[in-house]
Coordinates of C-alpha atoms in Angstrom, one line a residue:
M932 CA 0.0 0.0 0.0
R933 CA 2.8 2.4 0.8
I934 CA 4.4 1.9 -2.7
K935 CA 1.0 2.4 -4.4
K936 CA 0.5 5.6 -2.4
I937 CA 3.9 6.9 -3.4
L938 CA 3.2 6.2 -7.1
F939 CA 0.1 8.4 -7.1
I940 CA 1.6 11.3 -5.0
S941 CA 4.9 11.3 -7.0
I942 CA 5.6 12.6 -10.5
F943 CA 6.1 9.9 -13.1
S944 CA 8.4 10.6 -16.1
L945 CA 7.4 10.0 -19.7
M946 CA 10.9 8.7 -20.3
C947 CA 10.3 5.6 -18.2
S948 CA 10.2 2.6 -20.4
V949 CA 8.1 -0.5 -19.6
N950 CA 7.3 -3.8 -21.3
S951 CA 4.0 -4.4 -22.9
F952 CA 1.2 -6.2 -21.1
T953 CA 1.3 -10.0 -21.1
K954 CA -2.0 -10.6 -19.3
P955 CA -5.3 -10.8 -21.3
L956 CA -7.1 -7.6 -21.9
F957 CA -10.1 -8.7 -19.8
N958 CA -10.5 -11.2 -17.1
E959 CA -11.8 -14.4 -18.6
N960 CA -14.7 -14.4 -16.2
V961 CA -15.9 -11.0 -17.5
T962 CA -18.7 -11.7 -19.9
K963 CA -19.5 -9.9 -23.2
E964 CA -22.7 -8.6 -21.7
L965 CA -20.9 -7.1 -18.7
K966 CA -18.4 -5.4 -20.9
E967 CA -21.2 -3.9 -23.0
N968 CA -23.0 -2.7 -19.9
T969 CA -19.8 -1.0 -18.7
I970 CA -19.5 0.9 -22.0
N971 CA -23.1 1.9 -21.9
L972 CA -22.8 3.0 -18.3
F973 CA -19.9 5.3 -18.8
I974 CA -20.2 6.3 -22.4
G975 CA -23.3 7.8 -23.9
T976 CA -26.7 9.3 -23.3
P977 CA -26.6 10.7 -19.7
F978 CA -23.5 12.8 -20.6
E979 CA -25.1 14.1 -23.9
K980 CA -28.4 15.0 -22.1
N981 CA -26.5 16.9 -19.5
I982 CA -24.7 19.0 -22.1
K983 CA -27.9 19.6 -24.1
K984 CA -29.7 20.8 -21.0
K985 CA -26.9 23.3 -20.2
L986 CA -27.0 24.7 -23.7
E987 CA -30.8 25.0 -23.6
D988 CA -30.7 26.9 -20.3
I989 CA -28.3 29.4 -21.8
E990 CA -30.4 29.9 -25.0
K991 CA -33.4 30.5 -22.8
K992 CA -31.7 33.1 -20.6
Y993 CA -30.1 35.0 -23.4
P994 CA -33.2 36.8 -24.7
E995 CA -34.2 37.6 -21.1
S996 CA -30.9 39.4 -20.4
H997 CA -31.0 43.2 -20.5
Y998 CA -27.3 43.9 -20.1
N999 CA -24.5 43.4 -22.6
H1000 CA -22.1 42.0 -20.0
E1001 CA -24.7 39.3 -19.1
K1002 CA -25.1 38.4 -22.8
K1003 CA -21.3 38.2 -23.3
E1004 CA -21.0 35.9 -20.3
L1005 CA -23.7 33.7 -21.6
I1006 CA -22.1 33.5 -25.0
H1007 CA -18.8 32.7 -23.4
D1008 CA -20.4 30.0 -21.3
K1009 CA -22.0 28.5 -24.3
Q1010 CA -18.8 28.3 -26.3
R1011 CA -16.9 26.9 -23.3
I1012 CA -19.6 24.1 -22.9
V1013 CA -19.5 23.3 -26.6
D1014 CA -15.7 23.1 -26.5
D1015 CA -15.7 21.0 -23.3
E1016 CA -18.2 18.7 -24.8
K1017 CA -16.0 18.1 -27.9
N1018 CA -12.9 17.5 -25.8
I1019 CA -14.5 15.4 -23.0
F1020 CA -16.6 13.3 -25.4
Y1021 CA -13.4 12.5 -27.3
R1022 CA -11.6 11.6 -24.0
Y1023 CA -14.6 9.5 -22.9
N1024 CA -14.6 7.4 -26.0
E1025 CA -11.0 7.4 -27.1
G1026 CA -9.4 7.9 -23.6
I1027 CA -10.9 6.1 -20.6
Y1028 CA -12.3 3.1 -22.4
K1029 CA -9.1 2.6 -24.5
L1030 CA -7.1 2.6 -21.4
F1031 CA -9.5 0.3 -19.7
S1032 CA -9.4 -2.2 -22.6
E1033 CA -5.6 -2.2 -22.4
S1034 CA -5.4 -2.6 -18.6
T1035 CA -5.5 -5.8 -16.7
K1036 CA -7.7 -4.3 -14.0
N1037 CA -11.4 -4.5 -13.4
W1038 CA -13.3 -1.2 -14.1
Y1039 CA -13.8 -0.1 -10.5
T1040 CA -10.1 -0.5 -9.6
F1041 CA -9.0 1.1 -12.9
V1042 CA -11.2 4.2 -12.5
S1043 CA -10.4 4.6 -8.8
E1044 CA -6.6 4.5 -9.2
E1045 CA -6.1 6.1 -12.6
A1046 CA -8.5 8.9 -11.9
H1047 CA -6.7 10.0 -8.8
F1048 CA -3.4 10.0 -10.7
A1049 CA -5.0 12.1 -13.5
L1050 CA -6.4 14.6 -11.0
Y1051 CA -3.0 14.9 -9.4
L1052 CA -1.4 15.6 -12.7
S1053 CA -4.1 18.2 -13.5
E1054 CA -3.5 20.1 -10.3
K1055 CA 0.3 19.9 -10.4
Y1056 CA 0.9 20.8 -14.0
E1057 CA -2.4 22.3 -15.2
I1058 CA -2.3 20.0 -18.2
G1059 CA -6.0 20.0 -18.9
L1060 CA -7.2 16.6 -17.6
H1061 CA -11.0 16.6 -17.0
S1062 CA -12.7 14.7 -14.2
D1063 CA -16.3 13.8 -13.3
I1064 CA -18.1 11.9 -10.5
T1065 CA -19.4 8.5 -11.6
M1066 CA -21.4 5.8 -9.8
V1067 CA -19.6 2.5 -9.8
D1068 CA -21.1 -0.5 -8.0
G1069 CA -23.1 1.8 -5.7
H1070 CA -20.1 4.0 -4.9
F1071 CA -19.2 7.5 -6.2
V1072 CA -15.8 7.5 -8.0
E1073 CA -13.9 10.3 -9.7
S1074 CA -13.3 9.3 -13.3
A1075 CA -11.0 11.2 -15.7
F1076 CA -10.9 12.0 -19.4
F1077 CA -7.4 11.5 -20.7
R1078 CA -5.8 13.3 -23.7
K1079 CA -4.2 11.1 -26.3
E1080 CA -0.7 12.2 -25.2
D1081 CA -1.5 11.0 -21.7
Y1082 CA -2.0 7.4 -22.7
K1083 CA 1.6 6.3 -22.4
R1084 CA 2.0 7.8 -19.0
I1085 CA -1.1 6.2 -17.5
L1086 CA -0.4 2.8 -19.1
E1087 CA 3.1 2.9 -17.6
I1088 CA 1.6 3.5 -14.2
A1089 CA -0.8 0.7 -14.6
K1090 CA 2.0 -1.7 -15.7
I1091 CA 4.1 -0.9 -12.7
I1092 CA 1.1 -1.4 -10.4
D1093 CA 0.5 -4.8 -12.0
E1094 CA 4.2 -5.8 -11.6
L1095 CA 4.2 -4.7 -8.0
N1096 CA 1.1 -6.8 -7.3
S1097 CA 2.5 -9.9 -9.0
D1098 CA 4.2 -12.7 -7.2
N1099 CA 7.5 -12.0 -9.0
K1100 CA 8.2 -8.4 -7.9
K1101 CA 11.9 -8.7 -8.7
T1102 CA 11.1 -8.6 -12.4
L1103 CA 10.3 -4.9 -12.1
N1104 CA 12.3 -3.1 -14.9
L1105 CA 12.9 0.6 -14.1
N1106 CA 15.2 1.1 -17.1
V1107 CA 17.4 3.6 -15.1
I1108 CA 21.1 4.0 -15.6
R1109 CA 23.1 3.6 -12.4
K1110 CA 25.4 6.3 -11.3
T1111 CA 27.6 7.2 -8.2
K1112 CA 27.1 10.3 -6.1
E1113 CA 30.3 11.7 -7.5
E1114 CA 29.1 11.3 -11.1
Y1115 CA 25.9 13.0 -10.3
V1116 CA 27.6 15.9 -8.4
K1117 CA 29.9 16.5 -11.4
E1118 CA 27.0 16.7 -13.8
N1119 CA 25.0 18.9 -11.4
N1120 CA 28.0 21.4 -11.2
R1121 CA 28.0 21.5 -15.0
M1122 CA 24.3 22.2 -15.1
N1123 CA 24.7 25.0 -12.5
K1124 CA 27.4 26.7 -14.6
K1125 CA 25.1 26.7 -17.6
Y1126 CA 22.2 28.0 -15.5
D1127 CA 24.3 30.9 -14.2
E1128 CA 25.4 31.7 -17.7
L1129 CA 21.9 31.8 -19.1
Y1130 CA 20.6 33.8 -16.1
Y1131 CA 23.3 36.4 -16.8
L1132 CA 22.2 36.6 -20.5
V1133 CA 18.5 37.1 -19.7
K1134 CA 18.7 39.2 -16.5
D1135 CA 18.7 42.5 -18.4
D1136 CA 15.9 41.2 -20.6
I1137 CA 18.0 41.8 -23.7
F1138 CA 17.4 38.3 -25.0
A1139 CA 14.3 37.4 -23.2
D1140 CA 11.7 38.4 -25.8
D1141 CA 12.4 36.0 -28.6
S1142 CA 11.0 32.5 -28.6
S1143 CA 13.4 31.4 -31.4
Y1144 CA 16.1 30.9 -28.8
G1145 CA 14.4 27.7 -27.6
F1146 CA 12.8 28.8 -24.3
G1147 CA 10.3 26.3 -23.1
S1148 CA 11.6 23.3 -25.0
P1149 CA 10.4 20.0 -23.5
L1150 CA 12.7 17.9 -21.3
G1151 CA 10.9 14.6 -21.6
C1152 CA 8.7 15.6 -18.7
V1153 CA 6.1 18.2 -17.9
L1154 CA 7.8 21.3 -16.7
P1155 CA 7.0 25.0 -16.7
A1156 CA 8.4 26.8 -19.7
L1157 CA 11.0 29.6 -19.2
S1158 CA 9.4 32.9 -18.9
E1159 CA 10.3 36.0 -20.9
Q1160 CA 11.8 37.5 -17.7
S1161 CA 14.8 36.4 -15.6
N1162 CA 12.6 35.9 -12.6
G1163 CA 10.7 33.4 -14.7
L1164 CA 13.9 31.5 -15.1
L1165 CA 14.3 31.4 -11.3
S1166 CA 10.8 30.2 -10.9
S1167 CA 11.3 27.5 -13.6
Q1168 CA 14.5 26.3 -11.9
R1169 CA 12.8 26.0 -8.5
E1170 CA 10.0 24.0 -10.0
W1171 CA 12.5 21.8 -11.9
L1172 CA 14.6 21.1 -8.7
E1173 CA 11.4 20.0 -6.9
F1174 CA 10.5 17.8 -9.8
R1175 CA 14.0 16.2 -10.0
E1176 CA 14.0 15.3 -6.3
N1177 CA 10.4 13.9 -6.3
E1178 CA 11.2 11.8 -9.4
A1179 CA 14.5 10.4 -8.0
Q1180 CA 12.8 9.6 -4.6
M1181 CA 10.1 7.6 -6.3
Y1182 CA 12.6 5.5 -8.3
F1183 CA 14.7 5.1 -5.1
I1184 CA 11.6 3.6 -3.3
L1185 CA 10.7 1.4 -6.3
A1186 CA 14.2 0.1 -6.5
N1187 CA 14.2 -0.9 -2.8
K1188 CA 16.3 2.1 -1.8
D1189 CA 19.1 1.4 -4.3
E1190 CA 21.4 4.5 -4.2
G1191 CA 22.7 3.7 -7.7
V1192 CA 19.3 4.1 -9.1
Y1193 CA 18.6 7.2 -7.1
Y1194 CA 21.8 9.0 -8.3
G1195 CA 21.2 7.6 -11.8
K1196 CA 17.8 9.2 -12.0
L1197 CA 19.2 12.5 -10.6
F1198 CA 22.0 12.3 -13.2
E1199 CA 19.6 11.6 -16.1
I1200 CA 17.3 14.4 -15.3
T1201 CA 20.1 16.9 -14.6
K1202 CA 21.8 16.0 -17.9
R1203 CA 18.6 16.7 -19.8
R1204 CA 18.4 20.1 -18.1
T1205 CA 22.1 20.8 -18.9
D1206 CA 21.6 20.0 -22.5
Y1207 CA 18.5 22.2 -22.7
L1208 CA 20.1 25.2 -21.1
E1209 CA 23.1 24.8 -23.3
N1210 CA 20.9 24.7 -26.4
V1211 CA 19.2 28.0 -25.4
I1212 CA 22.6 29.7 -24.7
E1213 CA 23.9 28.6 -28.1
N1214 CA 20.8 30.0 -29.8
I1215 CA 21.2 33.3 -28.1
K1216 CA 24.9 33.5 -29.0
K1217 CA 24.2 32.8 -32.6
S1218 CA 21.6 35.6 -32.8
E1219 CA 22.2 38.9 -34.5
K1220 CA 21.0 40.7 -31.3
Y1221 CA 23.8 39.0 -29.3
K1222 CA 26.4 40.0 -31.9
E1223 CA 25.2 43.6 -31.8
E1224 CA 25.4 43.7 -28.0
Q1225 CA 28.9 42.3 -28.1
K1226 CA 30.0 45.0 -30.6
K1227 CA 28.7 47.7 -28.3
L1228 CA 30.7 46.2 -25.5
G1229 CA 33.8 46.1 -27.7
N1230 CA 34.1 42.3 -27.7

Protein backbone atom coordinates (compact mmCIF):
# COMPACT_ATOMS: atom_id res chain seq x y z
CA MET A 1 0.00 0.00 0.00
CA ARG A 2 2.85 2.36 0.77
CA ILE A 3 4.37 1.87 -2.66
CA LYS A 4 1.03 2.39 -4.37
CA LYS A 5 0.51 5.60 -2.42
CA ILE A 6 3.95 6.87 -3.41
CA LEU A 7 3.19 6.19 -7.05
CA PHE A 8 0.15 8.40 -7.05
CA ILE A 9 1.62 11.26 -5.03
CA SER A 10 4.86 11.29 -7.02
CA ILE A 11 5.57 12.55 -10.52
CA PHE A 12 6.14 9.86 -13.12
CA SER A 13 8.42 10.62 -16.09
CA LEU A 14 7.37 9.98 -19.67
CA MET A 15 10.90 8.72 -20.27
CA CYS A 16 10.32 5.60 -18.17
CA SER A 17 10.23 2.55 -20.42
CA VAL A 18 8.14 -0.49 -19.57
CA ASN A 19 7.32 -3.76 -21.29
CA SER A 20 3.95 -4.41 -22.92
CA PHE A 21 1.15 -6.19 -21.11
CA THR A 22 1.34 -9.97 -21.09
CA LYS A 23 -1.97 -10.60 -19.34
CA PRO A 24 -5.30 -10.83 -21.25
CA LEU A 25 -7.12 -7.55 -21.85
CA PHE A 26 -10.10 -8.68 -19.80
CA ASN A 27 -10.53 -11.22 -17.06
CA GLU A 28 -11.84 -14.45 -18.60
CA ASN A 29 -14.73 -14.38 -16.16
CA VAL A 30 -15.92 -11.04 -17.52
CA THR A 31 -18.74 -11.74 -19.95
CA LYS A 32 -19.45 -9.89 -23.18
CA GLU A 33 -22.71 -8.58 -21.69
CA LEU A 34 -20.90 -7.13 -18.67
CA LYS A 35 -18.39 -5.36 -20.92
CA GLU A 36 -21.19 -3.90 -23.04
CA ASN A 37 -23.00 -2.73 -19.90
CA THR A 38 -19.80 -1.05 -18.73
CA ILE A 39 -19.50 0.85 -22.00
CA ASN A 40 -23.15 1.92 -21.91
CA LEU A 41 -22.84 3.01 -18.28
CA PHE A 42 -19.86 5.31 -18.78
CA ILE A 43 -20.15 6.34 -22.42
CA GLY A 44 -23.32 7.77 -23.86
CA THR A 45 -26.69 9.33 -23.30
CA PRO A 46 -26.59 10.72 -19.71
CA PHE A 47 -23.55 12.81 -20.59
CA GLU A 48 -25.08 14.07 -23.85
CA LYS A 49 -28.36 14.97 -22.15
CA ASN A 50 -26.52 16.93 -19.47
CA ILE A 51 -24.68 19.01 -22.09
CA LYS A 52 -27.86 19.58 -24.09
CA LYS A 53 -29.72 20.83 -21.01
CA LYS A 54 -26.93 23.30 -20.17
CA LEU A 55 -27.04 24.74 -23.69
CA GLU A 56 -30.84 24.98 -23.64
CA ASP A 57 -30.71 26.88 -20.34
CA ILE A 58 -28.27 29.40 -21.80
CA GLU A 59 -30.35 29.89 -24.96
CA LYS A 60 -33.40 30.49 -22.78
CA LYS A 61 -31.66 33.06 -20.57
CA TYR A 62 -30.07 35.01 -23.44
CA PRO A 63 -33.24 36.80 -24.73
CA GLU A 64 -34.18 37.63 -21.14
CA SER A 65 -30.86 39.38 -20.45
CA HIS A 66 -31.02 43.19 -20.55
CA TYR A 67 -27.32 43.94 -20.09
CA ASN A 68 -24.51 43.45 -22.59
CA HIS A 69 -22.12 41.98 -20.03
CA GLU A 70 -24.68 39.31 -19.13
CA LYS A 71 -25.09 38.39 -22.79
CA LYS A 72 -21.33 38.23 -23.26
CA GLU A 73 -21.01 35.93 -20.27
CA LEU A 74 -23.74 33.65 -21.62
CA ILE A 75 -22.09 33.49 -25.05
CA HIS A 76 -18.76 32.71 -23.40
CA ASP A 77 -20.37 29.97 -21.27
CA LYS A 78 -22.01 28.46 -24.32
CA GLN A 79 -18.76 28.32 -26.27
CA ARG A 80 -16.93 26.85 -23.28
CA ILE A 81 -19.56 24.13 -22.85
CA VAL A 82 -19.46 23.28 -26.56
CA ASP A 83 -15.66 23.10 -26.51
CA ASP A 84 -15.66 21.02 -23.34
CA GLU A 85 -18.25 18.69 -24.83
CA LYS A 86 -16.04 18.05 -27.86
CA ASN A 87 -12.92 17.48 -25.79
CA ILE A 88 -14.52 15.44 -23.04
CA PHE A 89 -16.57 13.30 -25.39
CA TYR A 90 -13.38 12.46 -27.28
CA ARG A 91 -11.62 11.60 -24.04
CA TYR A 92 -14.58 9.54 -22.88
CA ASN A 93 -14.58 7.36 -25.98
CA GLU A 94 -10.95 7.37 -27.05
CA GLY A 95 -9.44 7.92 -23.62
CA ILE A 96 -10.87 6.13 -20.64
CA TYR A 97 -12.29 3.12 -22.44
CA LYS A 98 -9.14 2.63 -24.53
CA LEU A 99 -7.05 2.62 -21.37
CA PHE A 100 -9.49 0.28 -19.66
CA SER A 101 -9.39 -2.15 -22.58
CA GLU A 102 -5.58 -2.24 -22.42
CA SER A 103 -5.44 -2.58 -18.64
CA THR A 104 -5.47 -5.80 -16.66
CA LYS A 105 -7.68 -4.30 -13.97
CA ASN A 106 -11.40 -4.47 -13.39
CA TRP A 107 -13.34 -1.25 -14.09
CA TYR A 108 -13.78 -0.14 -10.48
CA THR A 109 -10.08 -0.51 -9.63
CA PHE A 110 -9.04 1.08 -12.89
CA VAL A 111 -11.23 4.17 -12.51
CA SER A 112 -10.39 4.63 -8.84
CA GLU A 113 -6.60 4.46 -9.22
CA GLU A 114 -6.06 6.07 -12.62
CA ALA A 115 -8.48 8.94 -11.95
CA HIS A 116 -6.70 9.97 -8.76
CA PHE A 117 -3.43 10.05 -10.67
CA ALA A 118 -4.98 12.11 -13.45
CA LEU A 119 -6.39 14.63 -10.98
CA TYR A 120 -2.98 14.92 -9.35
CA LEU A 121 -1.37 15.64 -12.73
CA SER A 122 -4.06 18.19 -13.52
CA GLU A 123 -3.53 20.09 -10.27
CA LYS A 124 0.27 19.86 -10.35
CA TYR A 125 0.89 20.82 -13.95
CA GLU A 126 -2.44 22.25 -15.15
CA ILE A 127 -2.28 20.05 -18.23
CA GLY A 128 -6.01 20.00 -18.88
CA LEU A 129 -7.23 16.65 -17.63
CA HIS A 130 -10.97 16.60 -16.97
CA SER A 131 -12.72 14.70 -14.22
CA ASP A 132 -16.27 13.81 -13.30
CA ILE A 133 -18.12 11.94 -10.55
CA THR A 134 -19.44 8.55 -11.61
CA MET A 135 -21.42 5.84 -9.82
CA VAL A 136 -19.65 2.47 -9.80
CA ASP A 137 -21.15 -0.50 -7.96
CA GLY A 138 -23.08 1.82 -5.65
CA HIS A 139 -20.06 4.04 -4.93
CA PHE A 140 -19.22 7.50 -6.24
CA VAL A 141 -15.85 7.49 -7.97
CA GLU A 142 -13.95 10.28 -9.71
CA SER A 143 -13.34 9.30 -13.32
CA ALA A 144 -11.04 11.16 -15.70
CA PHE A 145 -10.92 12.03 -19.38
CA PHE A 146 -7.44 11.55 -20.75
CA ARG A 147 -5.79 13.31 -23.66
CA LYS A 148 -4.22 11.09 -26.29
CA GLU A 149 -0.73 12.18 -25.22
CA ASP A 150 -1.45 11.03 -21.65
CA TYR A 151 -2.03 7.40 -22.66
CA LYS A 152 1.58 6.27 -22.40
CA ARG A 153 2.04 7.80 -18.96
CA ILE A 154 -1.11 6.21 -17.52
CA LEU A 155 -0.39 2.83 -19.06
CA GLU A 156 3.12 2.90 -17.60
CA ILE A 157 1.65 3.49 -14.15
CA ALA A 158 -0.85 0.66 -14.65
CA LYS A 159 1.96 -1.65 -15.75
CA ILE A 160 4.11 -0.88 -12.71
CA ILE A 161 1.15 -1.42 -10.37
CA ASP A 162 0.51 -4.79 -12.00
CA GLU A 163 4.16 -5.79 -11.61
CA LEU A 164 4.23 -4.70 -7.98
CA ASN A 165 1.13 -6.78 -7.29
CA SER A 166 2.53 -9.85 -9.03
CA ASP A 167 4.23 -12.75 -7.25
CA ASN A 168 7.53 -12.03 -8.99
CA LYS A 169 8.25 -8.44 -7.87
CA LYS A 170 11.95 -8.74 -8.71
CA THR A 171 11.13 -8.56 -12.43
CA LEU A 172 10.27 -4.85 -12.13
CA ASN A 173 12.27 -3.07 -14.85
CA LEU A 174 12.87 0.61 -14.10
CA ASN A 175 15.21 1.12 -17.05
CA VAL A 176 17.36 3.63 -15.15
CA ILE A 177 21.10 4.05 -15.58
CA ARG A 178 23.07 3.56 -12.36
CA LYS A 179 25.44 6.33 -11.27
CA THR A 180 27.57 7.16 -8.24
CA LYS A 181 27.06 10.26 -6.14
CA GLU A 182 30.31 11.70 -7.51
CA GLU A 183 29.12 11.29 -11.11
CA TYR A 184 25.85 13.04 -10.29
CA VAL A 185 27.61 15.91 -8.45
CA LYS A 186 29.91 16.47 -11.43
CA GLU A 187 26.95 16.71 -13.82
CA ASN A 188 25.05 18.93 -11.40
CA ASN A 189 27.99 21.36 -11.25
CA ARG A 190 28.02 21.48 -15.04
CA MET A 191 24.31 22.24 -15.08
CA ASN A 192 24.70 25.00 -12.46
CA LYS A 193 27.35 26.71 -14.59
CA LYS A 194 25.05 26.66 -17.61
CA TYR A 195 22.18 27.98 -15.52
CA ASP A 196 24.31 30.87 -14.21
CA GLU A 197 25.44 31.68 -17.74
CA LEU A 198 21.87 31.76 -19.06
CA TYR A 199 20.65 33.79 -16.11
CA TYR A 200 23.33 36.40 -16.81
CA LEU A 201 22.23 36.58 -20.45
CA VAL A 202 18.53 37.12 -19.69
CA LYS A 203 18.72 39.15 -16.48
CA ASP A 204 18.67 42.47 -18.38
CA ASP A 205 15.87 41.19 -20.64
CA ILE A 206 18.04 41.75 -23.72
CA PHE A 207 17.44 38.26 -25.03
CA ALA A 208 14.26 37.39 -23.16
CA ASP A 209 11.67 38.41 -25.75
CA ASP A 210 12.40 36.05 -28.64
CA SER A 211 10.99 32.51 -28.63
CA SER A 212 13.40 31.44 -31.39
CA TYR A 213 16.12 30.86 -28.79
CA GLY A 214 14.39 27.70 -27.62
CA PHE A 215 12.80 28.79 -24.35
CA GLY A 216 10.25 26.28 -23.13
CA SER A 217 11.65 23.29 -24.99
CA PRO A 218 10.39 20.01 -23.50
CA LEU A 219 12.67 17.95 -21.29
CA GLY A 220 10.92 14.63 -21.60
CA CYS A 221 8.66 15.56 -18.70
CA VAL A 222 6.06 18.17 -17.94
CA LEU A 223 7.80 21.32 -16.74
CA PRO A 224 7.03 25.04 -16.70
CA ALA A 225 8.44 26.85 -19.70
CA LEU A 226 11.03 29.56 -19.21
CA SER A 227 9.37 32.93 -18.90
CA GLU A 228 10.27 36.04 -20.87
CA GLN A 229 11.79 37.50 -17.72
CA SER A 230 14.77 36.42 -15.64
CA ASN A 231 12.56 35.91 -12.57
CA GLY A 232 10.68 33.39 -14.71
CA LEU A 233 13.94 31.49 -15.10
CA LEU A 234 14.34 31.45 -11.32
CA SER A 235 10.80 30.16 -10.89
CA SER A 236 11.31 27.52 -13.56
CA GLN A 237 14.50 26.34 -11.89
CA ARG A 238 12.80 26.00 -8.51
CA GLU A 239 10.00 23.95 -10.05
CA TRP A 240 12.51 21.79 -11.86
CA LEU A 241 14.57 21.14 -8.70
CA GLU A 242 11.42 19.97 -6.91
CA PHE A 243 10.49 17.76 -9.85
CA ARG A 244 13.97 16.21 -9.96
CA GLU A 245 13.99 15.28 -6.28
CA ASN A 246 10.44 13.87 -6.33
CA GLU A 247 11.21 11.79 -9.40
CA ALA A 248 14.47 10.41 -7.99
CA GLN A 249 12.85 9.61 -4.64
CA MET A 250 10.10 7.64 -6.34
CA TYR A 251 12.60 5.52 -8.26
CA PHE A 252 14.66 5.13 -5.08
CA ILE A 253 11.65 3.60 -3.31
CA LEU A 254 10.69 1.42 -6.29
CA ALA A 255 14.24 0.07 -6.45
CA ASN A 256 14.21 -0.92 -2.76
CA LYS A 257 16.33 2.12 -1.80
CA ASP A 258 19.08 1.43 -4.30
CA GLU A 259 21.36 4.51 -4.23
CA GLY A 260 22.75 3.67 -7.67
CA VAL A 261 19.26 4.06 -9.12
CA TYR A 262 18.62 7.23 -7.07
CA TYR A 263 21.76 9.00 -8.32
CA GLY A 264 21.23 7.56 -11.78
CA LYS A 265 17.84 9.24 -12.01
CA LEU A 266 19.21 12.51 -10.62
CA PHE A 267 22.01 12.33 -13.20
CA GLU A 268 19.62 11.56 -16.07
CA ILE A 269 17.25 14.45 -15.30
CA THR A 270 20.12 16.86 -14.63
CA LYS A 271 21.82 16.01 -17.92
CA ARG A 272 18.62 16.73 -19.84
CA ARG A 273 18.43 20.10 -18.08
CA THR A 274 22.08 20.83 -18.86
CA ASP A 275 21.59 20.04 -22.55
CA TYR A 276 18.46 22.18 -22.65
CA LEU A 277 20.13 25.21 -21.05
CA GLU A 278 23.14 24.77 -23.31
CA ASN A 279 20.90 24.75 -26.38
CA VAL A 280 19.19 28.00 -25.36
CA ILE A 281 22.56 29.66 -24.68
CA GLU A 282 23.92 28.59 -28.07
CA ASN A 283 20.85 29.95 -29.84
CA ILE A 284 21.24 33.29 -28.08
CA LYS A 285 24.93 33.54 -28.98
CA LYS A 286 24.18 32.79 -32.63
CA SER A 287 21.61 35.58 -32.82
CA GLU A 288 22.21 38.94 -34.47
CA LYS A 289 21.02 40.66 -31.32
CA TYR A 290 23.78 39.04 -29.29
CA LYS A 291 26.41 39.96 -31.86
CA GLU A 292 25.23 43.58 -31.83
CA GLU A 293 25.44 43.71 -28.04
CA GLN A 294 28.95 42.28 -28.15
CA LYS A 295 30.03 44.97 -30.62
CA LYS A 296 28.66 47.68 -28.31
CA LEU A 297 30.71 46.21 -25.48
CA GLY A 298 33.80 46.10 -27.68
CA ASN A 299 34.08 42.31 -27.65
